PDB file of N, CA and C in Angstrom:
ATOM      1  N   UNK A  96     -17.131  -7.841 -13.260  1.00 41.00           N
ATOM      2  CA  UNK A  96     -16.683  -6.939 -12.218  1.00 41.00           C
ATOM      3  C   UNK A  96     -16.968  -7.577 -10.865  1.00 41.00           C
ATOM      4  N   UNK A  97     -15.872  -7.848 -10.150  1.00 50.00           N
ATOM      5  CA  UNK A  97     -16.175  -8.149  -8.964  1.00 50.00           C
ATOM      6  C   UNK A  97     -16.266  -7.269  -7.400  1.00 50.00           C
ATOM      7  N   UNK A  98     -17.498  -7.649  -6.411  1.00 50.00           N
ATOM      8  CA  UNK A  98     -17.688  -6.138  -5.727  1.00 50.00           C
ATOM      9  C   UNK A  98     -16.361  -6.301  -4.567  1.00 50.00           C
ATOM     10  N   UNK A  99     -15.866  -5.604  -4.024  1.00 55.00           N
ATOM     11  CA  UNK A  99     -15.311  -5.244  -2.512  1.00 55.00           C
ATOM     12  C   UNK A  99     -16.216  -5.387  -1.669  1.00 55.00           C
ATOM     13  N   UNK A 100     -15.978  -6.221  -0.715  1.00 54.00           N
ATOM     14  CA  UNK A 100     -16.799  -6.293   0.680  1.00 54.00           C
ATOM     15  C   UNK A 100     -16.042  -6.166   2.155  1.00 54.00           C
ATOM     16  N   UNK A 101     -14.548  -5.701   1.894  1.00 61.00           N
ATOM     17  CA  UNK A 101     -13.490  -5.713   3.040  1.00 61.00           C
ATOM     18  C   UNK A 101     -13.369  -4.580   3.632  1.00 61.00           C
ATOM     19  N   UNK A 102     -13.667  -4.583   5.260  1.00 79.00           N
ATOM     20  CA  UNK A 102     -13.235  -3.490   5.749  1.00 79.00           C
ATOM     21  C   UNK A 102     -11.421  -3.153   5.989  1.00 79.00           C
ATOM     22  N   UNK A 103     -11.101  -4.563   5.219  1.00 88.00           N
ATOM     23  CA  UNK A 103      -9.658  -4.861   5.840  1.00 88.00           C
ATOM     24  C   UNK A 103      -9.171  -3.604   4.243  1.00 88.00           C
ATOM     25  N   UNK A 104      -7.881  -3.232   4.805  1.00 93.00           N
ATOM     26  CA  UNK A 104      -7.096  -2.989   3.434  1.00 93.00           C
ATOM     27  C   UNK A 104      -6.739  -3.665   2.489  1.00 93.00           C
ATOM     28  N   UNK A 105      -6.843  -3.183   1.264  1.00 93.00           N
ATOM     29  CA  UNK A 105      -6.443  -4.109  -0.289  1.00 93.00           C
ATOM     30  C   UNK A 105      -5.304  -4.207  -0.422  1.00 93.00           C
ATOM     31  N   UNK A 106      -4.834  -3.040  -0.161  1.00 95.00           N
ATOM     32  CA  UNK A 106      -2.934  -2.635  -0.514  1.00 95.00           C
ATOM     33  C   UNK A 106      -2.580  -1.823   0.671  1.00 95.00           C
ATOM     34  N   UNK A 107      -0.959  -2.319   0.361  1.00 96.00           N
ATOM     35  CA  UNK A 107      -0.190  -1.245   1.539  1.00 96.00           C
ATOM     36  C   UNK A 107      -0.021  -0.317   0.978  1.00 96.00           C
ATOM     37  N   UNK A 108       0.852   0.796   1.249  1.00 97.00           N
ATOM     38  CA  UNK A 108       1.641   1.946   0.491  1.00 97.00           C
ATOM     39  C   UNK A 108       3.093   1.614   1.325  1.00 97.00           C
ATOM     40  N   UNK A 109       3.927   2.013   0.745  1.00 97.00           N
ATOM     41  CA  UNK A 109       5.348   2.384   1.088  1.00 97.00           C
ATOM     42  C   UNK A 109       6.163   3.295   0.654  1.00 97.00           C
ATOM     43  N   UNK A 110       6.721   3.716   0.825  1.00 97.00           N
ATOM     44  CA  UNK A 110       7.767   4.557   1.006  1.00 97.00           C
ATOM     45  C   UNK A 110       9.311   3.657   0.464  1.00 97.00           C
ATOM     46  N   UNK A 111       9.654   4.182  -1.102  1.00 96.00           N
ATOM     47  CA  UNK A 111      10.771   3.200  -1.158  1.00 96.00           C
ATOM     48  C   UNK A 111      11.964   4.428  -1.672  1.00 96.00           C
ATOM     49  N   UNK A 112      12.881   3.871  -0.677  1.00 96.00           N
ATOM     50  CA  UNK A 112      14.222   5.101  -1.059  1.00 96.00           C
ATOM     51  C   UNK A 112      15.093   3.973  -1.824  1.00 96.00           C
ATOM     52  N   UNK A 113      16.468   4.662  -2.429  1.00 94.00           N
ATOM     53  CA  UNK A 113      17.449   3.499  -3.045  1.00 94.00           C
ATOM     54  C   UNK A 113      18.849   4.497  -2.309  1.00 94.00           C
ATOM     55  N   UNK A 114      19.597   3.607  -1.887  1.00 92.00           N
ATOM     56  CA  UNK A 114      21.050   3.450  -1.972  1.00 92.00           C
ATOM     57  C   UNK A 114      21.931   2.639  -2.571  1.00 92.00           C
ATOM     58  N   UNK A 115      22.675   3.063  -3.585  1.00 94.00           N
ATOM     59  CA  UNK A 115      23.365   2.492  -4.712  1.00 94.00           C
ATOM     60  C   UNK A 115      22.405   0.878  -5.147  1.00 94.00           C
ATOM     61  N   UNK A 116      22.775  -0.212  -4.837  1.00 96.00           N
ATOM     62  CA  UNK A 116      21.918  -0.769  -5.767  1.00 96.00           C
ATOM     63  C   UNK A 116      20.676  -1.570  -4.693  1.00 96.00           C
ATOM     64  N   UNK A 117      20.699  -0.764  -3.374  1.00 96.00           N
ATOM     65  CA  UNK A 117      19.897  -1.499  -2.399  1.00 96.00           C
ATOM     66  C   UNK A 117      18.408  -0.593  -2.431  1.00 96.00           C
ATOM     67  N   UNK A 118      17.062  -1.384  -1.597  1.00 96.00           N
ATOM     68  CA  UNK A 118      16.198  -0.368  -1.849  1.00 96.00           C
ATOM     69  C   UNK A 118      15.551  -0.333  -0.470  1.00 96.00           C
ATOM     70  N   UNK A 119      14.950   0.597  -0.104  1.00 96.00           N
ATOM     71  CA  UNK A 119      14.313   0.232   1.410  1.00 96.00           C
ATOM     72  C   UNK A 119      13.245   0.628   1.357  1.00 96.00           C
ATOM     73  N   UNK A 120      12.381  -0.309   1.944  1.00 96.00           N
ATOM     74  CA  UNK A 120      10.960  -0.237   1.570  1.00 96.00           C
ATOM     75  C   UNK A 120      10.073  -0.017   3.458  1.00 96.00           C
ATOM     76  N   UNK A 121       9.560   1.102   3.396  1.00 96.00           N
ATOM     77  CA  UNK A 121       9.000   1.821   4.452  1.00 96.00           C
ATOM     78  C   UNK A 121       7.442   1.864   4.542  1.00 96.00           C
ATOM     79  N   UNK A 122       6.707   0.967   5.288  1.00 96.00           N
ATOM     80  CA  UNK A 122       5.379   1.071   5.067  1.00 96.00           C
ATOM     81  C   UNK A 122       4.609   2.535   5.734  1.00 96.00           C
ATOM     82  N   UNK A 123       4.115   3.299   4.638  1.00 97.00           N
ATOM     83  CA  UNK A 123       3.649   4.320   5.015  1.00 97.00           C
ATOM     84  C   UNK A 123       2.415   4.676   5.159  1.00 97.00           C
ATOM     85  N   UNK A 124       1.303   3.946   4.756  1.00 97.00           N
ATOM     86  CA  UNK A 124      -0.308   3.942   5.044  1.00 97.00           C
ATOM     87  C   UNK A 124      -0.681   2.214   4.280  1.00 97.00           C
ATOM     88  N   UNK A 125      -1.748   2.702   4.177  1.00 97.00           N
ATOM     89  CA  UNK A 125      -2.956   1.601   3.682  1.00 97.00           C
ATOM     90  C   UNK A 125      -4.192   1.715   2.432  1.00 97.00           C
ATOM     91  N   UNK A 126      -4.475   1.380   1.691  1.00 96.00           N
ATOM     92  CA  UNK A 126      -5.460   1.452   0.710  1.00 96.00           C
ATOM     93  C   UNK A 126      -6.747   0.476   0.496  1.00 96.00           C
ATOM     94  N   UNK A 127      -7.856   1.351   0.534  1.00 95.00           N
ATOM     95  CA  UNK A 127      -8.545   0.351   0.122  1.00 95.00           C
ATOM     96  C   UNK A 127      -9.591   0.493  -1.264  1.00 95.00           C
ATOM     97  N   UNK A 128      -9.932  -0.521  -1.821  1.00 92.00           N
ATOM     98  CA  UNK A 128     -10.432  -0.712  -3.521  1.00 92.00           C
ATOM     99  C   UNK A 128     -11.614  -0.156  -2.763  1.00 92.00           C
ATOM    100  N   UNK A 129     -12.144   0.946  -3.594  1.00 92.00           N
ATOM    101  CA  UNK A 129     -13.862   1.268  -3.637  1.00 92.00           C
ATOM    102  C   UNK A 129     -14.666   0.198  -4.568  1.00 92.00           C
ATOM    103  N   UNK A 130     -16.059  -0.063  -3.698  1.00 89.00           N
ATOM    104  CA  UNK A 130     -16.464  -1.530  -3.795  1.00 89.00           C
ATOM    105  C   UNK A 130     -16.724  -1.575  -4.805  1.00 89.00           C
ATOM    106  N   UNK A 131     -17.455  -0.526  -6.075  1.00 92.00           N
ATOM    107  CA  UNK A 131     -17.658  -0.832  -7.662  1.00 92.00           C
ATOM    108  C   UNK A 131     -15.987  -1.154  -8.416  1.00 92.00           C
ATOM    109  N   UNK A 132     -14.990  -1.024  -7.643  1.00 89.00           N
ATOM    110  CA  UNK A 132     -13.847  -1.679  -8.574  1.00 89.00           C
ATOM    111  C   UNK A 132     -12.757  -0.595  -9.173  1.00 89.00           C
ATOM    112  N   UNK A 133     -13.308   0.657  -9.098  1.00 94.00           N
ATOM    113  CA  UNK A 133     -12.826   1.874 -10.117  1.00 94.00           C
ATOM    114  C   UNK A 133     -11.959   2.802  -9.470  1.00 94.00           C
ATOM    115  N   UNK A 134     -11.523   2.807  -8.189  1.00 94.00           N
ATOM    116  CA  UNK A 134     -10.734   3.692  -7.903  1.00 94.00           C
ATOM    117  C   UNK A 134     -10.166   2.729  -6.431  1.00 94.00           C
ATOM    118  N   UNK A 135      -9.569   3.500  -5.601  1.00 95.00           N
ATOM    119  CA  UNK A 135      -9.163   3.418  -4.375  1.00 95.00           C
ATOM    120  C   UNK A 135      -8.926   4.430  -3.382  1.00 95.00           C
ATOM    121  N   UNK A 136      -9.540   4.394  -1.607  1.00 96.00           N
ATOM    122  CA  UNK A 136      -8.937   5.472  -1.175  1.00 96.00           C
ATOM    123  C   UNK A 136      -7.818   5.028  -0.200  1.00 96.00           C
ATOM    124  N   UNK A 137      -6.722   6.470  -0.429  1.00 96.00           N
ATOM    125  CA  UNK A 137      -5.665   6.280   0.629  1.00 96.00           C
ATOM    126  C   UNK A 137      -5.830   6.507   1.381  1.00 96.00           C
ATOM    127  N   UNK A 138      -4.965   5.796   2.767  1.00 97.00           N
ATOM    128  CA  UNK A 138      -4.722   6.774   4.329  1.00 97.00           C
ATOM    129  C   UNK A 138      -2.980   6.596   4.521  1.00 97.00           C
ATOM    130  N   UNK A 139      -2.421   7.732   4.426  1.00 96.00           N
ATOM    131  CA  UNK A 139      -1.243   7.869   4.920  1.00 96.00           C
ATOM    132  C   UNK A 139      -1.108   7.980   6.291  1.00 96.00           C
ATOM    133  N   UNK A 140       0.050   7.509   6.945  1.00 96.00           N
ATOM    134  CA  UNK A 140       0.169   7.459   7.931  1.00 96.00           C
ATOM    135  C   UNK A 140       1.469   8.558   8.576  1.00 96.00           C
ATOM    136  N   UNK A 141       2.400   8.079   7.567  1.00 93.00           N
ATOM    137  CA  UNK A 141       4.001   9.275   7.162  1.00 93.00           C
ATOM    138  C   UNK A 141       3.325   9.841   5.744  1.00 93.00           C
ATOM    139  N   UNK A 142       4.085  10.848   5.480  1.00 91.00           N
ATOM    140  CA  UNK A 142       4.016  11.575   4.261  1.00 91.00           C
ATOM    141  C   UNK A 142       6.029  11.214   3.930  1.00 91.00           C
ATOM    142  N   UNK A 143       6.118  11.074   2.684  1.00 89.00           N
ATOM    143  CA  UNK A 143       8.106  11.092   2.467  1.00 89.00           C
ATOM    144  C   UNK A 143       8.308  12.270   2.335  1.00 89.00           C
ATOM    145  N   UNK A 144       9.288  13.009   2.452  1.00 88.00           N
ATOM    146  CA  UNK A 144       9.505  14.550   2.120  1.00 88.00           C
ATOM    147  C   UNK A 144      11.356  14.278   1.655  1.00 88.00           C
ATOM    148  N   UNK A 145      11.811  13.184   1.565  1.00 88.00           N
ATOM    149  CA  UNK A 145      13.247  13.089   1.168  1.00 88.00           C
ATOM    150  C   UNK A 145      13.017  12.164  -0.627  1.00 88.00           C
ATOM    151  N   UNK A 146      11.879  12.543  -1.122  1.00 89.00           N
ATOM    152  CA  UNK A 146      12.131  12.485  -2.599  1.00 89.00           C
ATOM    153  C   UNK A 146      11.905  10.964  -3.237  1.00 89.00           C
ATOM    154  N   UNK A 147      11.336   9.673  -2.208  1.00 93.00           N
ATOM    155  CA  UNK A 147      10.917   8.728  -1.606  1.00 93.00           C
ATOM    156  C   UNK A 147       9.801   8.729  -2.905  1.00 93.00           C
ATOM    157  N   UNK A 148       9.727   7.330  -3.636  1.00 94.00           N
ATOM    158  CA  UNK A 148       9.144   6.881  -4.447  1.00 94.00           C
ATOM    159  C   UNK A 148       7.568   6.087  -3.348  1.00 94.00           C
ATOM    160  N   UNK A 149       6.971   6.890  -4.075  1.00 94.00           N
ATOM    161  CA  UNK A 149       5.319   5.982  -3.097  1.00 94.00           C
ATOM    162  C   UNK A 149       5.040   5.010  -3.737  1.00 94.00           C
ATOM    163  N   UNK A 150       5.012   3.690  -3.492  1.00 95.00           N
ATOM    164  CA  UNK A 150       4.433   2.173  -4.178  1.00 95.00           C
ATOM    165  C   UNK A 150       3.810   1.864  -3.538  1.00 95.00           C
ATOM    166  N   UNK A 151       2.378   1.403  -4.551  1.00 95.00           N
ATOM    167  CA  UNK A 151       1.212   0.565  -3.416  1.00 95.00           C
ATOM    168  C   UNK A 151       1.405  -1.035  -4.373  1.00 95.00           C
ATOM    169  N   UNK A 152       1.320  -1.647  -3.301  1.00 95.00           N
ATOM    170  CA  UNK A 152       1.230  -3.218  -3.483  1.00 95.00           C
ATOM    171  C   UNK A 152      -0.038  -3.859  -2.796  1.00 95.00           C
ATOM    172  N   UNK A 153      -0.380  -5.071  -3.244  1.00 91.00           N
ATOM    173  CA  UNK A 153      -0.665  -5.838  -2.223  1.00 91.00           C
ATOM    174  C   UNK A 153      -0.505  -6.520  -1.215  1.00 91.00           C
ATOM    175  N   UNK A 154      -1.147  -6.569  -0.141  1.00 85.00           N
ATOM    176  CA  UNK A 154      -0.128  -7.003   1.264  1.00 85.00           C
ATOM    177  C   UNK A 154       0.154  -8.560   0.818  1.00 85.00           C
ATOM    178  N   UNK A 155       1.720  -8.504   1.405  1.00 80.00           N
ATOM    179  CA  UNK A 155       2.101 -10.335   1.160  1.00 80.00           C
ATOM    180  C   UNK A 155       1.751 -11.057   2.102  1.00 80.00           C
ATOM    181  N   UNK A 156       1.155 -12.516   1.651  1.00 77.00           N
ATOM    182  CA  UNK A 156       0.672 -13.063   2.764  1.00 77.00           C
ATOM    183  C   UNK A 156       1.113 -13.050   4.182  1.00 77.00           C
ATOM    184  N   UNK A 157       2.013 -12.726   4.670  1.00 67.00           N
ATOM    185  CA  UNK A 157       3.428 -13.322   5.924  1.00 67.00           C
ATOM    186  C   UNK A 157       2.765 -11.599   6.814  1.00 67.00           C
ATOM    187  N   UNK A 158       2.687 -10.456   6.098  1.00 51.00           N
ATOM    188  CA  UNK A 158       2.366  -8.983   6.203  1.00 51.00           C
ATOM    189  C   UNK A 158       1.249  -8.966   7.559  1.00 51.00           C
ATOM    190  N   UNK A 159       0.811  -9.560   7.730  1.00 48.00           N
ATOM    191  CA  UNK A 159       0.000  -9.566   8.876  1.00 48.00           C
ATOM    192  C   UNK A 159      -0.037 -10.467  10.236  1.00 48.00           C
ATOM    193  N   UNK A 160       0.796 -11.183  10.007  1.00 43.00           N
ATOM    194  CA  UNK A 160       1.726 -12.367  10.811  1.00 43.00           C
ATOM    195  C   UNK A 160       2.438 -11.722  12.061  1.00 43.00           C
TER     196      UNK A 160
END
């Protein structure tokens, strides 16, 4: 088990809608790993209310650029 020591965020969240075969991806808060490994907490920033799939990823390297 490895610990968390980042005040930085682990993952983004987004906000992903689809139009026919396109997808749009809306960054909507931030996550971070609780330091024993076992959970994570969110902070939203938007909430979606149009039916908007929530995906958390990890930020891609370029994401803070």
């Amino acid at each position: 088990m490895s610990i968390r020591n980042s005040k930085h965020p682990t993952h983004r969240a987004y906000a992903v809608t689809k139009n026919g075969d396109k997808s749009f991806w809306k960054e909507i808060g931030a996550v971070w790993e609780h330091e024993d490994g076992k959970g994570f907490n969110l902070k939203l920033d938007l909430l979606p209310l149009n039916g908007a799939e929530i995906v958390i990823r990890e930020p891609r390297d370029d994401a803070d650029k």
